[in-house]
mmCIF file of C-alpha atoms and ligand atoms in Angstrom:
data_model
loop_
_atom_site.group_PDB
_atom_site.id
_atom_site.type_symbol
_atom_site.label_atom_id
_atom_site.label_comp_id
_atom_site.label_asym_id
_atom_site.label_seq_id
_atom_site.Cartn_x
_atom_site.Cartn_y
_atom_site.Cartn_z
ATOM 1 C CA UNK A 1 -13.450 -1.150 2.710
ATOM 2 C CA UNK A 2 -13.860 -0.669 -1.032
ATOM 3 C CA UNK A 3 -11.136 0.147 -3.528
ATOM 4 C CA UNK A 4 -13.146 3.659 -3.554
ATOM 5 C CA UNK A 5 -12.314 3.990 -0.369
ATOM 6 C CA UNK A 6 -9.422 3.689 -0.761
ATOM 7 C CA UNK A 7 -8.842 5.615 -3.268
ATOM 8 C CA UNK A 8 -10.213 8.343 -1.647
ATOM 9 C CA UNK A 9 -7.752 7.339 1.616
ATOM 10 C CA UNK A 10 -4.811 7.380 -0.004
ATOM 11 C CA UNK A 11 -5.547 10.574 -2.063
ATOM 12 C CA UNK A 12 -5.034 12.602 0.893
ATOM 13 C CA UNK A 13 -2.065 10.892 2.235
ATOM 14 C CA UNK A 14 0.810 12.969 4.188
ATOM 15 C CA UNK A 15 3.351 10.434 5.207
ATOM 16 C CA UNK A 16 6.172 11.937 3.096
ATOM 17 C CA UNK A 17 7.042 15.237 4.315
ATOM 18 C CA UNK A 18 9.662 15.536 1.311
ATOM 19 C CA UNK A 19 7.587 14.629 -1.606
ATOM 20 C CA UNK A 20 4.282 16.494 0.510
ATOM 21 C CA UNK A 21 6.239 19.535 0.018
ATOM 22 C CA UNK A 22 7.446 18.913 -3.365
ATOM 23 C CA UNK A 23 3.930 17.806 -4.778
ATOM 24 C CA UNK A 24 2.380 20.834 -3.552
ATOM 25 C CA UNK A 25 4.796 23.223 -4.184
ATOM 26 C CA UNK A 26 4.785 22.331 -8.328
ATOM 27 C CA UNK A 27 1.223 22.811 -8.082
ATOM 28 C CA UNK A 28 0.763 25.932 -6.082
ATOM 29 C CA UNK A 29 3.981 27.521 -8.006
ATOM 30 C CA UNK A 30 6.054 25.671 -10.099
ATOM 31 C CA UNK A 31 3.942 24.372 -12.782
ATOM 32 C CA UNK A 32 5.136 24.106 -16.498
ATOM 33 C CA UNK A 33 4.228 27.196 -18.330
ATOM 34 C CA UNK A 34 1.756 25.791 -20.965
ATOM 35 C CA UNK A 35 -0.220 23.963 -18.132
ATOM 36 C CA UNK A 36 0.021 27.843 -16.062
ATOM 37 C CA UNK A 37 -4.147 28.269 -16.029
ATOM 38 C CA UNK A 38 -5.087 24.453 -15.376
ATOM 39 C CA UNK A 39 -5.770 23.431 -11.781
ATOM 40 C CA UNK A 40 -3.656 20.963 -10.670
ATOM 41 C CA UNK A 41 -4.179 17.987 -8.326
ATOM 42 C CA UNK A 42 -1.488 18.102 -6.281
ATOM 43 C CA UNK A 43 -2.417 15.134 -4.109
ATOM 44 C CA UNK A 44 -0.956 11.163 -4.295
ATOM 45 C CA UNK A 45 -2.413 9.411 -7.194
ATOM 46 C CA UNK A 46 -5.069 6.715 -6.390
ATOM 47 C CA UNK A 47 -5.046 3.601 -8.742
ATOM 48 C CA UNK A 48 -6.930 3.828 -11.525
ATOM 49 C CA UNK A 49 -9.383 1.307 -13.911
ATOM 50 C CA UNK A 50 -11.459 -1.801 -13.804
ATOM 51 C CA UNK A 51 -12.402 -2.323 -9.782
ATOM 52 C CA UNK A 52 -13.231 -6.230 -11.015
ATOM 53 C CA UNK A 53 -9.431 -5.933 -13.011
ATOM 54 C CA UNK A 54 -7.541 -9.466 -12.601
ATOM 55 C CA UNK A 55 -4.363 -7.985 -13.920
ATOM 56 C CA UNK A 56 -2.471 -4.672 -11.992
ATOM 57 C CA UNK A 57 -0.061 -2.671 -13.619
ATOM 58 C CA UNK A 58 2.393 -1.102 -11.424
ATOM 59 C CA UNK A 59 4.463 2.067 -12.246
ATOM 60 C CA UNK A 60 6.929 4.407 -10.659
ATOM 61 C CA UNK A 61 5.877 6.985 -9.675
ATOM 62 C CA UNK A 62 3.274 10.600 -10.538
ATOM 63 C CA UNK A 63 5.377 12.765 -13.058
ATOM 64 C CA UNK A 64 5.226 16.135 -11.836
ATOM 65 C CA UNK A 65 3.043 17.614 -14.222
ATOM 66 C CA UNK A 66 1.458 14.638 -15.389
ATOM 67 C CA UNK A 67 -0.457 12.566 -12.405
ATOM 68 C CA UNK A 68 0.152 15.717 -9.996
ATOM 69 C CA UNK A 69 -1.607 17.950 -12.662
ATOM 70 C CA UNK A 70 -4.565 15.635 -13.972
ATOM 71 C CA UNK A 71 -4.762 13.391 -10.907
ATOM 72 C CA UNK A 72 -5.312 10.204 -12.729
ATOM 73 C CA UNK A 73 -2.311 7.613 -13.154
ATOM 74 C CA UNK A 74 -0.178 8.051 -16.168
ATOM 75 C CA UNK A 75 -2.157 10.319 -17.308
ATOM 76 C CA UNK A 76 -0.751 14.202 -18.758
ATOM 77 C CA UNK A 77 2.688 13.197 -20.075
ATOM 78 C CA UNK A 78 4.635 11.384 -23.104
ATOM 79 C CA UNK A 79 4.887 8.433 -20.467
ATOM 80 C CA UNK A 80 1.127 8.239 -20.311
ATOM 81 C CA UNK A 81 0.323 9.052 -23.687
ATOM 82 C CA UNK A 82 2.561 5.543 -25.045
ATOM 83 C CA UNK A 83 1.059 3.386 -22.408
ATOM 84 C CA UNK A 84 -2.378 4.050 -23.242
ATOM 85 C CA UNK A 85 -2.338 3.921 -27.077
ATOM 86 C CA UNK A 86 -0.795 0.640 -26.108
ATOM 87 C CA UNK A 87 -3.392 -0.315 -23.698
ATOM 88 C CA UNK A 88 -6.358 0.911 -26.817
ATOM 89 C CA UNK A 89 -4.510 -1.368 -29.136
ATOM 90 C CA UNK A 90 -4.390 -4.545 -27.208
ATOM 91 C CA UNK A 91 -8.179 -4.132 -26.233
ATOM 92 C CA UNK A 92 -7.527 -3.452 -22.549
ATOM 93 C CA UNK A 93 -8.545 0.805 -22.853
ATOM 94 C CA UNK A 94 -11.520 2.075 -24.419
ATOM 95 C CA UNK A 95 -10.003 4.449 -26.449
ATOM 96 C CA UNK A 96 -6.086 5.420 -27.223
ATOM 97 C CA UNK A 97 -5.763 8.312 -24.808
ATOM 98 C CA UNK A 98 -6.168 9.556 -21.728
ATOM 99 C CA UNK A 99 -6.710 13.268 -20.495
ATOM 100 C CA UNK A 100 -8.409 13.286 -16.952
ATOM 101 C CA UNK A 101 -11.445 12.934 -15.271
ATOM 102 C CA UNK A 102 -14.485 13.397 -17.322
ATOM 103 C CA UNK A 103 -13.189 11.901 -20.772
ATOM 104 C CA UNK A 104 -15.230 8.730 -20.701
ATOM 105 C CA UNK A 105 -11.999 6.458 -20.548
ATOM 106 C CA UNK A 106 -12.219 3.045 -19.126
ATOM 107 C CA UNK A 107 -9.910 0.217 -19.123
ATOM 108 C CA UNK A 108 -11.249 -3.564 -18.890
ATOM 109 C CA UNK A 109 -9.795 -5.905 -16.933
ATOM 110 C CA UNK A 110 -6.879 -3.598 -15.751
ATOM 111 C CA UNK A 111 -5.965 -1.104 -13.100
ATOM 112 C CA UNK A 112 -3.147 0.960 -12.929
ATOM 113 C CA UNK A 113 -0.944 1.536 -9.358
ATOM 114 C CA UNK A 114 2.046 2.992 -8.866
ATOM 115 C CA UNK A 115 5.294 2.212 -6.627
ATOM 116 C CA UNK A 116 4.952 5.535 -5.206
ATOM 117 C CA UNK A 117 1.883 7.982 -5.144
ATOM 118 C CA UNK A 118 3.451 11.168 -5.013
ATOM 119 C CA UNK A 119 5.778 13.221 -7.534
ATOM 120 C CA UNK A 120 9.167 12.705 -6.361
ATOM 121 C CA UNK A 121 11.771 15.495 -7.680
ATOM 122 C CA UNK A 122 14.020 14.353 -10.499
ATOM 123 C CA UNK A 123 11.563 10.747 -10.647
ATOM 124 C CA UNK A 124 13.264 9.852 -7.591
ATOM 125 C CA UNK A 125 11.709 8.604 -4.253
ATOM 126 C CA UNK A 126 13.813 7.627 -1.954
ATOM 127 C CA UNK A 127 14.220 3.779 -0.084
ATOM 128 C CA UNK A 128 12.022 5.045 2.949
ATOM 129 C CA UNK A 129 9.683 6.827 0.643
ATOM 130 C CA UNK A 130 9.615 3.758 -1.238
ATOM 131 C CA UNK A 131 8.709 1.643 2.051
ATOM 132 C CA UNK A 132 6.388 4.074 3.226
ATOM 133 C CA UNK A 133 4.464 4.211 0.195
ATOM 134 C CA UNK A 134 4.444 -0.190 -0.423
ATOM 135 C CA UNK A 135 1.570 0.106 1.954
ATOM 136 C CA UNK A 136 -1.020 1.941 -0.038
ATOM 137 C CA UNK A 137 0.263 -0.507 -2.895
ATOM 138 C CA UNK A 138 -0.437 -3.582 -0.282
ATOM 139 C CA UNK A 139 -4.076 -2.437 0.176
ATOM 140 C CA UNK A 140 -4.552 -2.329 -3.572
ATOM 141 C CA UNK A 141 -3.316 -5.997 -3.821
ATOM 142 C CA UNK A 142 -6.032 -6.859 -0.492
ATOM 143 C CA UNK A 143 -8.820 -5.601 -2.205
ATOM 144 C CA UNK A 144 -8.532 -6.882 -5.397
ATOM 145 C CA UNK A 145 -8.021 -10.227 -3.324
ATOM 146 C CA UNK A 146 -7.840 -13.424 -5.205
ATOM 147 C CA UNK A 147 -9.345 -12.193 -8.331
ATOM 148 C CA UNK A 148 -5.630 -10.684 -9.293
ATOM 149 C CA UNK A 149 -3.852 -12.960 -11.921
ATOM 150 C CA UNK A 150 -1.112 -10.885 -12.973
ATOM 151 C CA UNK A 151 0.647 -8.114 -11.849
ATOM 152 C CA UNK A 152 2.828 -6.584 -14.672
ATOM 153 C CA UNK A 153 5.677 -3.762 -13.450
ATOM 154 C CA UNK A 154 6.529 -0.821 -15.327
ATOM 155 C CA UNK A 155 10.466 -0.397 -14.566
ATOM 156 C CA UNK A 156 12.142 -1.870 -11.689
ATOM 157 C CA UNK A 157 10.936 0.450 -8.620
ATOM 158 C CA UNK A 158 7.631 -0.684 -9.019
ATOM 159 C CA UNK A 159 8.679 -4.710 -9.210
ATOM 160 C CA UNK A 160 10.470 -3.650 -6.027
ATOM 161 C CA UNK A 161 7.676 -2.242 -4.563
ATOM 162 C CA UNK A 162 5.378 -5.065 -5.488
ATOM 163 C CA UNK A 163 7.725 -7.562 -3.392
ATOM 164 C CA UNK A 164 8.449 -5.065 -0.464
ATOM 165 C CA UNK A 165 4.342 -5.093 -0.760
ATOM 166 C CA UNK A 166 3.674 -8.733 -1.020
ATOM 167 C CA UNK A 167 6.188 -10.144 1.744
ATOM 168 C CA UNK A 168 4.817 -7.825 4.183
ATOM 169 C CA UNK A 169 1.623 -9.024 3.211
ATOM 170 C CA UNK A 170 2.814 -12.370 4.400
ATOM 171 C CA UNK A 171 2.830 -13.870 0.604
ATOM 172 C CA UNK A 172 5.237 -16.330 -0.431
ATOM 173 C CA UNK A 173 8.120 -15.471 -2.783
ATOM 174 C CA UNK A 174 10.614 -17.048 -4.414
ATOM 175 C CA UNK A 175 14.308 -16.972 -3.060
ATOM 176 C CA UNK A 176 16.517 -15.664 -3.882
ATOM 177 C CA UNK A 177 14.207 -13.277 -4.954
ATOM 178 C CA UNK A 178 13.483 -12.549 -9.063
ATOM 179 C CA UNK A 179 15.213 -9.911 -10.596
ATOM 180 C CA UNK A 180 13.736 -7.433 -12.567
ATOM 181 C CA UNK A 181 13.904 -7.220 -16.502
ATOM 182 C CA UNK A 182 11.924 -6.675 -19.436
ATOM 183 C CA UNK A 183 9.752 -9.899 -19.704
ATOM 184 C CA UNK A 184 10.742 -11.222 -16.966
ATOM 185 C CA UNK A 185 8.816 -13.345 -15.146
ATOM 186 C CA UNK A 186 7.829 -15.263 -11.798
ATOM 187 C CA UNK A 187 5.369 -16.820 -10.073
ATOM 188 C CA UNK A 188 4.039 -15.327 -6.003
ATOM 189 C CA UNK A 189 1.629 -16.925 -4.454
ATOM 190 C CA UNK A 190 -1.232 -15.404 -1.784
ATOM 191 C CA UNK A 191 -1.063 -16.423 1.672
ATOM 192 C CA UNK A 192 -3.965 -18.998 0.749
ATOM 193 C CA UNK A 193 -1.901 -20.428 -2.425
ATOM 194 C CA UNK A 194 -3.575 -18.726 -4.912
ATOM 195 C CA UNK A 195 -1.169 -18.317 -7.583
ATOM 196 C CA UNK A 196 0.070 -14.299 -8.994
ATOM 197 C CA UNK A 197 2.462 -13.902 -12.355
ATOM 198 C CA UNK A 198 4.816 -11.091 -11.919
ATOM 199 C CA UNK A 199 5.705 -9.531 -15.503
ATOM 200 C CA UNK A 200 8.415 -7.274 -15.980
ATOM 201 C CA UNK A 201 8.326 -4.321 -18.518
ATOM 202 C CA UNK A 202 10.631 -1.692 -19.056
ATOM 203 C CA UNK A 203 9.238 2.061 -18.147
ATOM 204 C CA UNK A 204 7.149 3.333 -20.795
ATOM 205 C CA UNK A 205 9.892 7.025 -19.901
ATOM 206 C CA UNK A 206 10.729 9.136 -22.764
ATOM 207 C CA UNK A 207 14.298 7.896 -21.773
ATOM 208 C CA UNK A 208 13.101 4.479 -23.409
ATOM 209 C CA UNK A 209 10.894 5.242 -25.505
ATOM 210 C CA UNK A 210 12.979 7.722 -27.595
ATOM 211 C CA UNK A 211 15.912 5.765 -27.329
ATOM 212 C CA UNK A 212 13.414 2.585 -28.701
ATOM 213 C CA UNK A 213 14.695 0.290 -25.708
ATOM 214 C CA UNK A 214 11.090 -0.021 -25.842
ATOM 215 C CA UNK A 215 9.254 0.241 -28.466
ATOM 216 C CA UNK A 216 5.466 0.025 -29.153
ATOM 217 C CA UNK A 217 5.864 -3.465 -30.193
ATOM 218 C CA UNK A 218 7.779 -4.839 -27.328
ATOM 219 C CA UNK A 219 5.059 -2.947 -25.027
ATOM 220 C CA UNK A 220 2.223 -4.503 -26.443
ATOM 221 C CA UNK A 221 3.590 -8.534 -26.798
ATOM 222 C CA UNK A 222 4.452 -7.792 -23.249
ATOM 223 C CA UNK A 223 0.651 -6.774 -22.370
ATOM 224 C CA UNK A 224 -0.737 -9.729 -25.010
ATOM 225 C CA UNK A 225 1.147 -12.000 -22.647
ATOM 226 C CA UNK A 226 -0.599 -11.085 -19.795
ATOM 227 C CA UNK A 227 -4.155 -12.796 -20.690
ATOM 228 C CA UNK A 228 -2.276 -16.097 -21.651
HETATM 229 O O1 DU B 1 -17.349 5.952 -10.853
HETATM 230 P P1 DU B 1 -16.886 4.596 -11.282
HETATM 231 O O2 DU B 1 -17.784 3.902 -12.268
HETATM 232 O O3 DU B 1 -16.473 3.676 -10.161
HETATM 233 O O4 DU B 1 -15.559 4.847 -12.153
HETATM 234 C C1 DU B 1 -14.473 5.540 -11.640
HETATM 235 C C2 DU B 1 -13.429 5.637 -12.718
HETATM 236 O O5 DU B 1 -12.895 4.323 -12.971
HETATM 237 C C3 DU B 1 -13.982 6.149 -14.027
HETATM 238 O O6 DU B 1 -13.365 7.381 -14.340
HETATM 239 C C4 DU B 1 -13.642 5.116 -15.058
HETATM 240 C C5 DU B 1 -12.856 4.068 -14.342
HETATM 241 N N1 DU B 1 -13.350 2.724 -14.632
HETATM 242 C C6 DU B 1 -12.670 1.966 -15.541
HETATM 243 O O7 DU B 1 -11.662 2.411 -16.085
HETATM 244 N N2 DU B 1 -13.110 0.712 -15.815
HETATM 245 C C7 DU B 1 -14.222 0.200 -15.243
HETATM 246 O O8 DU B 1 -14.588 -0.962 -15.552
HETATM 247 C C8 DU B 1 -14.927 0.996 -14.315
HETATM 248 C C9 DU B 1 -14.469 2.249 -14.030
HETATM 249 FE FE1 SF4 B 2 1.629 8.916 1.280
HETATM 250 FE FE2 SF4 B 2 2.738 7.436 -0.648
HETATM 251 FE FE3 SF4 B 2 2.560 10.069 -0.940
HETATM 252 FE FE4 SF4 B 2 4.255 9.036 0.847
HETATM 253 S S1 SF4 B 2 4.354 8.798 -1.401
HETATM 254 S S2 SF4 B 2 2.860 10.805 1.156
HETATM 255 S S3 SF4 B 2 3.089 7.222 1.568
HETATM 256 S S4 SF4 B 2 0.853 8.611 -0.802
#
C-alpha cells in the first residue's frame, strides 16, 4: 500500500457512528452561513503534504467547517490560516495559505495528520474515538517508515494519539511516558531502533492564538527546531 491509498482508505472511514453522524450532518445541513453554497467534504480528513516528508505534524482534530468543508487538513479556518503562514515562512509551504484542492500548495519535507479524522462536536472526540482513530494515524507512521525524523504535535490530543499509535505499533517509549508541553521533547524509537523526536507545540486554536499563548514567533522557533 501507498500513502495514496491510504488516503483514499481512510477518507471513507465509518468507525465512529457519533462523529459519522455529526460530520455529515454539518455538511448536509448545518453549515455556517457564509460557506451556505460551497460543497462540503464531509468525509475524515486524509493526511496531507510531502509523501517523501521526514517530519509529521500531528493535530487534533477536522474543525467543522474547516477540514469537513475543504477536505484538506487545517485547511478553511483561523487555525489553518496561522499554521500555514507559519509553515510559508520557515520554508516548509510553498506559499502562505491554503484554500483546498486545486490551489497549487505544496509543503516540502512535511505532512500534516491529525489525532482524529473526523469533526468532533465542540473539538471534542472522545477516549474511544480517540483509540479508534490512532489506527489510521499508525498507518501514516508505517508508510512513511524509517524515513520519519520528527514528529511534531499540535496540542496534547494529538501527542496522545501519537503514543497510543506508536506502542501499538510495538515501538519503544520512554517510561514513564513524556508529558506533553510546548517544546517539549523526547526521543521514540522504531521497532528496528531507528530513532523519532517527538516535539510538542501548543494548538495553533484561536483560543491560543488570540490569547498570544502562542504566538507566530513561538510557532515558527518551534518548526526551525525541527530540521536541527
Ligand atoms: O497528486 P500528488 O502529486 O500526489 O499530490 C497530492 C497533493 O499532495 C497535492 O495537492 C499537493 C500535495 N503535495 C505536497 O504538498 N508536497 C509534495 O511534495 C507532493 C504533493
Ligand atoms: Fe474513522 Fe477516524 Fe473518522 Fe472514527 S474518527 S470514523 S476512526 S476516520
Amino acid at each position: 500500500h501507498t500513502l495514496a491509498d491510504l488516503d483514499a482508505r481512510v477518507s471513507v472511514c465509518r468507525a465512529c457512528p457519533r462523529l459519522v453522524e455529526w460530520r455529515e450532518t454539518v455538511a448536509r445541513q448545518d453549515r455556517r452561513a457564509s460557506f451556505a453554497d460551497e460543497p462540503y467534504w464531509g468525509r475524515p480528513g486524509p493526511s496531507f503534504g510531502d509523501p517523501d516528508a521526514d517530519t509529521l505534524i500531528v493535530g487534533l482534530a477536522p474543525a467543522a467547517n474547516g477540514t469537513n468543508r475543504t477536505g484538506r487538513m487545517f485547511t478553511g479556518d483561523a487555525s489553518g490560516d496561522f499554521l500555514y503562514a507559519a509553515l510559508h515562512r520557515t520554508g516548509y509551504a510553498s506559499q502562505p495559505t491554503s484554500v483546498g484542492a486545486g490551489d497549487g500548495l505544496e509543503l516540502d519535507g512535511i505532512r500534516i495528520a491529525a489525532a482524529v479524522r473526523c469533526a468532533p462536536p465542540a473539538n471534542v472526540p472522545t477516549p474511544a474515538e480517540r483509540a479508534t482513530c490512532a489506527t489510521w494515524l499508525g498507518r501514516d507512521l508505517e508508510l512513511l517508515g524509517d524515513r520519519l525524523r520528527v514528529i511534531m504535535t499540535l496540542g496534547e490530543i494529538g501527542w496522545r494519539g501519537v503514543l497510543a499509535a506508536t506502542t501499538t505499533l510495538g515501538w519503544v517509549v520512554p517510561r514513564p511516558r513524556p508529558r506533553f508541553g510546548h517544546a517539549a521533547e523526547a526521543t521514540l524509537h522504531t521497532p528496528t531502533g531507528h530513532p523519532v523526536r517527538l516535539v510538542g507545540c501548543y494548538h495553533v486554536s484561536p483560543h491560543n492564538t488570540y490569547t498570544k499563548r502562542l504566538t507566530p514567533a513561538m510557532l515558527d522557533d518551534v518548526l526551525t527546531s525541527l530540521r536541527h
